[in-house]
C-alpha positions as a printed Julia matrix, in Angstrom:
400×3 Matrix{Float64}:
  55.62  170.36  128.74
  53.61  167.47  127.55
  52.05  164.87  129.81
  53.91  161.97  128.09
  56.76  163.79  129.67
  56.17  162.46  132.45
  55.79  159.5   131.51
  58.7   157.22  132.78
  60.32  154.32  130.53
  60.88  151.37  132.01
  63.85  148.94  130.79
  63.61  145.57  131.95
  66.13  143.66  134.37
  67.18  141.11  131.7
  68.54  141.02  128.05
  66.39  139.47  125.82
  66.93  136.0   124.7
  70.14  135.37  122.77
  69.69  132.66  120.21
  73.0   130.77  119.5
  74.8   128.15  116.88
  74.82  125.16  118.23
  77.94  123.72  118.56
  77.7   120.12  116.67
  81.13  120.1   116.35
  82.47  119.81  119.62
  80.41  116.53  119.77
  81.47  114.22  117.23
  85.42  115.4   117.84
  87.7   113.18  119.56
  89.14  115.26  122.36
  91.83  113.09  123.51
  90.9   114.01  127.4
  93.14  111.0   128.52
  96.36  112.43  126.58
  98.9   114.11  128.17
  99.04  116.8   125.36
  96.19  118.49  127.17
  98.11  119.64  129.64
 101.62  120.15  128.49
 103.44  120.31  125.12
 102.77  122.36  122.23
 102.62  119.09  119.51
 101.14  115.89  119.39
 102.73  113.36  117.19
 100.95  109.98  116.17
 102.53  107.02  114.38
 101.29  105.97  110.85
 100.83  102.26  110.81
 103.6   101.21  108.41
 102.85   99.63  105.17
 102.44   96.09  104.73
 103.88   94.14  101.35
 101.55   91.71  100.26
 102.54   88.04  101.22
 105.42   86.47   99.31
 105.7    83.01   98.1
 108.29   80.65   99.63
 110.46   78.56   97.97
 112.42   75.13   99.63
 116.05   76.41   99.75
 115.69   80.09   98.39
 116.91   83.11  100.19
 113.68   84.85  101.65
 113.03   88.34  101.87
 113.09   90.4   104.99
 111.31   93.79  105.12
 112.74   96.79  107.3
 110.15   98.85  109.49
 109.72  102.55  108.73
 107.24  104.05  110.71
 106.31  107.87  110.14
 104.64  109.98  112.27
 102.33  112.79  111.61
 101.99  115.79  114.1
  99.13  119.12  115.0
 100.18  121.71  116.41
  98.17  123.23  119.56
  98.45  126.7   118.07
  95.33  128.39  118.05
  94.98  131.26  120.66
  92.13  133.1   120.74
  90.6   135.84  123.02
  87.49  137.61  123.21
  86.88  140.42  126.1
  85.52  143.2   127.39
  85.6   145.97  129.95
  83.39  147.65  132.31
  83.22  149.98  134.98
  82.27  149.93  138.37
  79.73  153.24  137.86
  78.48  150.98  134.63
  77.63  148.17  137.12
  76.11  150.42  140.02
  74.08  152.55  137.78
  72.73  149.74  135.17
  69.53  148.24  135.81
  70.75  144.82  134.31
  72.61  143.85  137.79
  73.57  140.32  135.57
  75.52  142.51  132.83
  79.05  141.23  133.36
  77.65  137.3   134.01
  75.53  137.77  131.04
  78.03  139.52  128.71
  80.24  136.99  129.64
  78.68  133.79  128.62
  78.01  135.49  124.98
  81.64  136.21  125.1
  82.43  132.82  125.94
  80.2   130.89  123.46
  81.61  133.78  120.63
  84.86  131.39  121.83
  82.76  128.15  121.2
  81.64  128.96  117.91
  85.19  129.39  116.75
  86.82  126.16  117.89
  83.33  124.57  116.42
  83.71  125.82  112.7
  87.0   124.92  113.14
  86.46  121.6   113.68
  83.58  121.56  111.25
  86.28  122.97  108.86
  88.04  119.33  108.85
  85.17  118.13  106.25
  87.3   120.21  103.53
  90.54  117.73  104.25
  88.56  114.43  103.94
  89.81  111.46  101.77
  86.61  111.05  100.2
  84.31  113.22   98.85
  80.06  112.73   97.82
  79.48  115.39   95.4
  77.14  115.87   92.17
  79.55  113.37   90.29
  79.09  110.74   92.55
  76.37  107.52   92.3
  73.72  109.41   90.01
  73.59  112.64   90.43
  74.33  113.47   87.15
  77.13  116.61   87.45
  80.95  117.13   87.46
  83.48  116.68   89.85
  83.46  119.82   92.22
  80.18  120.63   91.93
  77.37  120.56   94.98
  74.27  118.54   95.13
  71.3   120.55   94.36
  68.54  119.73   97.41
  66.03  117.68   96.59
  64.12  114.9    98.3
  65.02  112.37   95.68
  68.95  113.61   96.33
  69.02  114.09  100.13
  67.93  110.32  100.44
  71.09  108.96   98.75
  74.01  111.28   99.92
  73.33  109.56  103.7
  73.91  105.46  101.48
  77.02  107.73   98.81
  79.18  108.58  101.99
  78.73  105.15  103.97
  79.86  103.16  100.4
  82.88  105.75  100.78
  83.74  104.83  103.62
  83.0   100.88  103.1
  85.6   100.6   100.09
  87.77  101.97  102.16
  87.15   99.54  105.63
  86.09  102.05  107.63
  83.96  100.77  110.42
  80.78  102.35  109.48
  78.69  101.77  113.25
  78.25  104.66  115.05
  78.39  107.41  111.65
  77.2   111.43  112.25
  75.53  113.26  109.71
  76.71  117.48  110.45
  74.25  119.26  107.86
  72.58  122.56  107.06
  68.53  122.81  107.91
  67.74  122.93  104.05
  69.3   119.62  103.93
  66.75  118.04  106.76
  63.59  119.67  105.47
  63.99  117.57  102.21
  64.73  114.48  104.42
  62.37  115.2   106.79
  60.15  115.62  103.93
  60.78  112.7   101.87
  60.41  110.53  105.41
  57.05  111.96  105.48
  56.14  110.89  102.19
  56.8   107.59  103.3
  54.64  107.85  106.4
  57.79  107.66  108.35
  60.26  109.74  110.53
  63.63  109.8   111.99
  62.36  108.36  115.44
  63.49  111.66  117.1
  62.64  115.58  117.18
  64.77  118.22  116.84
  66.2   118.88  119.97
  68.63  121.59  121.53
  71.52  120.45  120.64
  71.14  120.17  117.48
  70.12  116.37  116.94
  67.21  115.78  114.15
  66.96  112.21  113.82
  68.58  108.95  113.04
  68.65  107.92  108.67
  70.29  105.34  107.39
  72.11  104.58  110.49
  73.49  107.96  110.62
  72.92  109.87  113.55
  71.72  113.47  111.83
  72.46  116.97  113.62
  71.76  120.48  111.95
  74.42  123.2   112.12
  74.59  126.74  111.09
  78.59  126.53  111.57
  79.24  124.48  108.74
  82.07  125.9   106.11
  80.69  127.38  102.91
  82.9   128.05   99.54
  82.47  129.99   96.53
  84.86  130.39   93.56
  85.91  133.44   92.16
  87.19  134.45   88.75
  87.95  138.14   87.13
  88.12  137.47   83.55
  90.09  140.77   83.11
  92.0   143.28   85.04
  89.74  145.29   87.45
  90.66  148.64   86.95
  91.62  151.42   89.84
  89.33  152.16   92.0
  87.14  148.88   91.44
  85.79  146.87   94.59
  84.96  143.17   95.74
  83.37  142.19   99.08
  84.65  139.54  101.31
  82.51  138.67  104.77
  81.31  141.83  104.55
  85.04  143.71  104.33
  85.64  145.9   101.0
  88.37  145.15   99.05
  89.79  148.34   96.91
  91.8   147.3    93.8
  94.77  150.02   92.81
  97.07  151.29   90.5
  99.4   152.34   93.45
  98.97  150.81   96.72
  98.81  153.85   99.43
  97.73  153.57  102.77
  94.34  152.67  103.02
  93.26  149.51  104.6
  92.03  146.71  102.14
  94.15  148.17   98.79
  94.76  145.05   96.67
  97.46  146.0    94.02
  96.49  145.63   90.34
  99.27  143.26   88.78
  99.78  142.81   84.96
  97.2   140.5    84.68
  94.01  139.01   86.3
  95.91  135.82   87.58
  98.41  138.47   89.21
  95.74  140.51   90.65
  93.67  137.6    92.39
  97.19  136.05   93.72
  97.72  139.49   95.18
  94.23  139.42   96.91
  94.59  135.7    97.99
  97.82  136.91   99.57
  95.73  139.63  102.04
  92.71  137.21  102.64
  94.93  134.41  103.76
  97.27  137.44  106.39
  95.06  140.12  106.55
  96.44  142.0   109.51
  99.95  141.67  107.69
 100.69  145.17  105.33
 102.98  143.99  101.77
 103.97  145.29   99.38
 100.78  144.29   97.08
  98.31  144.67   99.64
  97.58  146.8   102.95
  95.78  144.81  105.85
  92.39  145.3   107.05
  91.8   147.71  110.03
  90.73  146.54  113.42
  87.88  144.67  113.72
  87.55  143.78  109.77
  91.33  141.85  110.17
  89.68  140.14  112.83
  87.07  139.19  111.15
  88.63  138.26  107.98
  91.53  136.11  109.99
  89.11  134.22  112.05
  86.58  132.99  109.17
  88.51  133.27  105.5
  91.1   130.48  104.15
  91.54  131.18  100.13
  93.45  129.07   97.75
  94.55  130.68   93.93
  94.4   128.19   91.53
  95.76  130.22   88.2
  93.7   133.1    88.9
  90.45  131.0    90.12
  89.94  131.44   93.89
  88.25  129.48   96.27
  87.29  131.07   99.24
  86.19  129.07  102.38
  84.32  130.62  105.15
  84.47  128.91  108.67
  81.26  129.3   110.45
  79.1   130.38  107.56
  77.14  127.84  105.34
  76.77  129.76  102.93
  80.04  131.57  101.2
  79.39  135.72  101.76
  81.07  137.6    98.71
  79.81  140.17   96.78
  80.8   141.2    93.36
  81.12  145.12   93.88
  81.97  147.4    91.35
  84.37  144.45   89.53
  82.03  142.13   88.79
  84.13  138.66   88.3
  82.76  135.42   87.86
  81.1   133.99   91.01
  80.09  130.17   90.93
  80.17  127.16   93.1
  78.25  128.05   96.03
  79.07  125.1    98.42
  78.45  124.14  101.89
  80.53  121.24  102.91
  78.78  119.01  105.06
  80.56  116.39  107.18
  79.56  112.43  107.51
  81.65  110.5   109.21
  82.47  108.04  112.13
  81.94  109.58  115.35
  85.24  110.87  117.25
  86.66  112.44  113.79
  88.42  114.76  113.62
  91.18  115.31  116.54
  90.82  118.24  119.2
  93.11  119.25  121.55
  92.27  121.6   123.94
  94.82  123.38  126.24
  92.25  126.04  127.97
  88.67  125.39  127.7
  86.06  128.39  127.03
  85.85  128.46  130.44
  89.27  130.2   131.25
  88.21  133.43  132.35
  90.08  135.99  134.22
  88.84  139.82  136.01
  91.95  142.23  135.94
  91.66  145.76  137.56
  93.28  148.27  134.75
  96.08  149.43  136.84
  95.34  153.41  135.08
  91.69  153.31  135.26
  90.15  153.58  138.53
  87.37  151.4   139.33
  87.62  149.88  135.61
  87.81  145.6   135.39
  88.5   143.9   132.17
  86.96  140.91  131.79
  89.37  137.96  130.08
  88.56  134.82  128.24
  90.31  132.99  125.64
  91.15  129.46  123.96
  94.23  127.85  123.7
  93.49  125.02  121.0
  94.75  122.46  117.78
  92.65  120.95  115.79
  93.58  118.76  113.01
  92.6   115.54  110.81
  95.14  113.08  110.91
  95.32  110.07  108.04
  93.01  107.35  109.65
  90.78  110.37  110.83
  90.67  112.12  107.4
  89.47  107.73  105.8
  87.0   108.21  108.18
  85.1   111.57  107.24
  83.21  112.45  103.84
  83.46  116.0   102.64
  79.81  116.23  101.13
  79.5   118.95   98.63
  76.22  120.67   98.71
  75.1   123.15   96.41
  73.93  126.35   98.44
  73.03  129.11   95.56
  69.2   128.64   96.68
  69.49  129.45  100.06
């Protein structure tokens, strides 16, 4: 025996510091807290302000016209039901030296809960009426394509999405900025050139500064896109990655999870893929759906849209769009994060149960074993006068 036998290992009482997105989201949201959708009802319906004609001449003794009123409506749906838990039992509790474990696994748990409703809500800068990107002002690029960060850029996109929003009479006091870090280094660092700054520091929750009369706050939860092309057929056996999650293209579509059927063509292939991305825990004929956590996964972050063959992927949560060619190497181009300016209380949130719903169930088979229960019960959507007042700004992420 040697003497560092002996020697006993200590583990200390407390996890180590958890570092977590911060939720910018939830702040600039209107949450409708005086609405009785929060409490009851499944849909929320709100009138669309009916069109008006534009003023008519009159004339002594002629017939005049009358309009009728036809008011629409537009409606979300408080859908979105979400869980995340865990179990433990009571021998786990007696015998671990973290006497916190179930308080402390909880709140990461609960803000795992957080971080979803957030991208969500960041998600809402994809819908937006308007839209800053490298063919806007001067630039110099195509519609579509992101802003490459640079100081001289980063000081105009904040003056683009307020003119947006001017020609079309949006109220422009009290405007957000939701942005990626890389963005506020080259503001921050342009400000400096100037022997100024944005009056504030970064704080924890997120806030950098004020610019332009934009209120600035950095997220890591923004939505990133990429687009994806195969310019031919990928062949049996071939692979793409997604989040993370292997896609398996095939001749003949067996069993296993993430088999994409090869169709006649490229166009036919991709459609088939864009079908599993967009259900992934749903088996077809075309394509069988991810396994366990990867479906999770995969359903909670991924929307794709097939435009003849070309997909664009979107990734809630994730500034940066995470694909990887694999073994069939398409075309991979527009790496975007979409970063949101707007008027604050844009776009709408409902919220049914809070992250705060938690529950502690004995398993009725499992002596001495408590599952620990939290989940969301949530819509989020941007309706027309909330989608006028948000910018989708399209920033080129390939260098980061």
């Amino acid at each position: 025996m040697a003497m560092s036998d002996l020697f006993p290992i200590i583990y200390q009482k407390s996890f180590q510091e958890t570092f977590n997105k911060k939720n910018i989201g939830l702040k600039v949201a209107n949450f409708r807290t005086s609405d009785e959708i929060n409490n009851v009802g499944d849909t929320l319906k709100r009138p669309i302000n009916v069109a008006v004609p534009t003023p008519r001449k009159l004339v002594n003794g002629a017939d005049h016209k009358i309009n009728a009123l036809s008011p629409s409506t537009e409606s979300m749906t408080i859908d979105q039901y979400w869980e995340a838990s865990f179990y433990l039992t009571d021998k786990d509790v007696l015998q671990s030296n973290v006497k916190t474990l179930a308080n402390d696994a909880g709140k990461q748990y609960a803000q795992s809960l957080s971080n979803k409703v957030d991208a969500d809500i960041l998600f809402q800068a994809t819908v937006a009426t308007s839209t800053v990107d490298k063919s806007s002002g001067d630039f110099g690029g195509s519609a579509g394509e992101g802003i490459a960060l640079t100081e001289a850029n980063v000081r105009k996109i904040s003056t683009q999405s307020t003119e947006k929003l001017n020609l079309l009479d949006v109220d422009t006091t009290d405007m957000v900025a939701v942005v990626p870090a890389q963005y506020m280094t080259f503001l921050t660092d342009y400000l400096a050139s100037r022997n100024t700054d944005m009056g504030d520091k970064i704080g924890m929750n997120g806030f950098a500064g004020s610019y332009a009369g934009i209120k600035h706050y950095i997220s890591n939860n923004l939505t990133g896109s990429v687009n994806v092309l195969w310019g031919g057929n990928p062949t049996n056996g071939q692979t793409f990655i997604v989040n993370g999650k292997t896609v398996t293209f095939v001749s003949s579509i067996g069993a296993t999870a993430g088999n994409v059927l090869i169709g006649g063509s490229a166009a036919l292939t991709a459609a088939n893929l864009n079908t599993l991305l967009n259900a992934p825990s749903v088996t077809t004929a075309t394509g069988v759906a991810f396994a366990g956590e990867d479906a999770d996964i995969i359903e909670s972050t991924v929307v794709s849209t097939n435009a003849s063959g070309t997909l664009t992927i979107k990734f809630k949560g994730k500034n940066k769009a995470s694909v990887g060619a694999g073994t069939s190497s398409p075309t991979i181009s527009k790496y975007i994060t979409h970063a949101l300016i707007a008027k604050q209380g844009n776009p709408t949130c409902v919220m049914q149960m809070g992250f705060g719903t938690y529950e502690a169930n004995k398993e009725p088979k499992q002596i001495g074993t408590v599952n620990h229960l939290r989940k969301v019960l949530y819509g989020v959507k941007s309706f027309e006068d909330e989608r006028k007042a948000m910018v989708n700004v399209l920033i080129d992420s390939t260098s980061y």
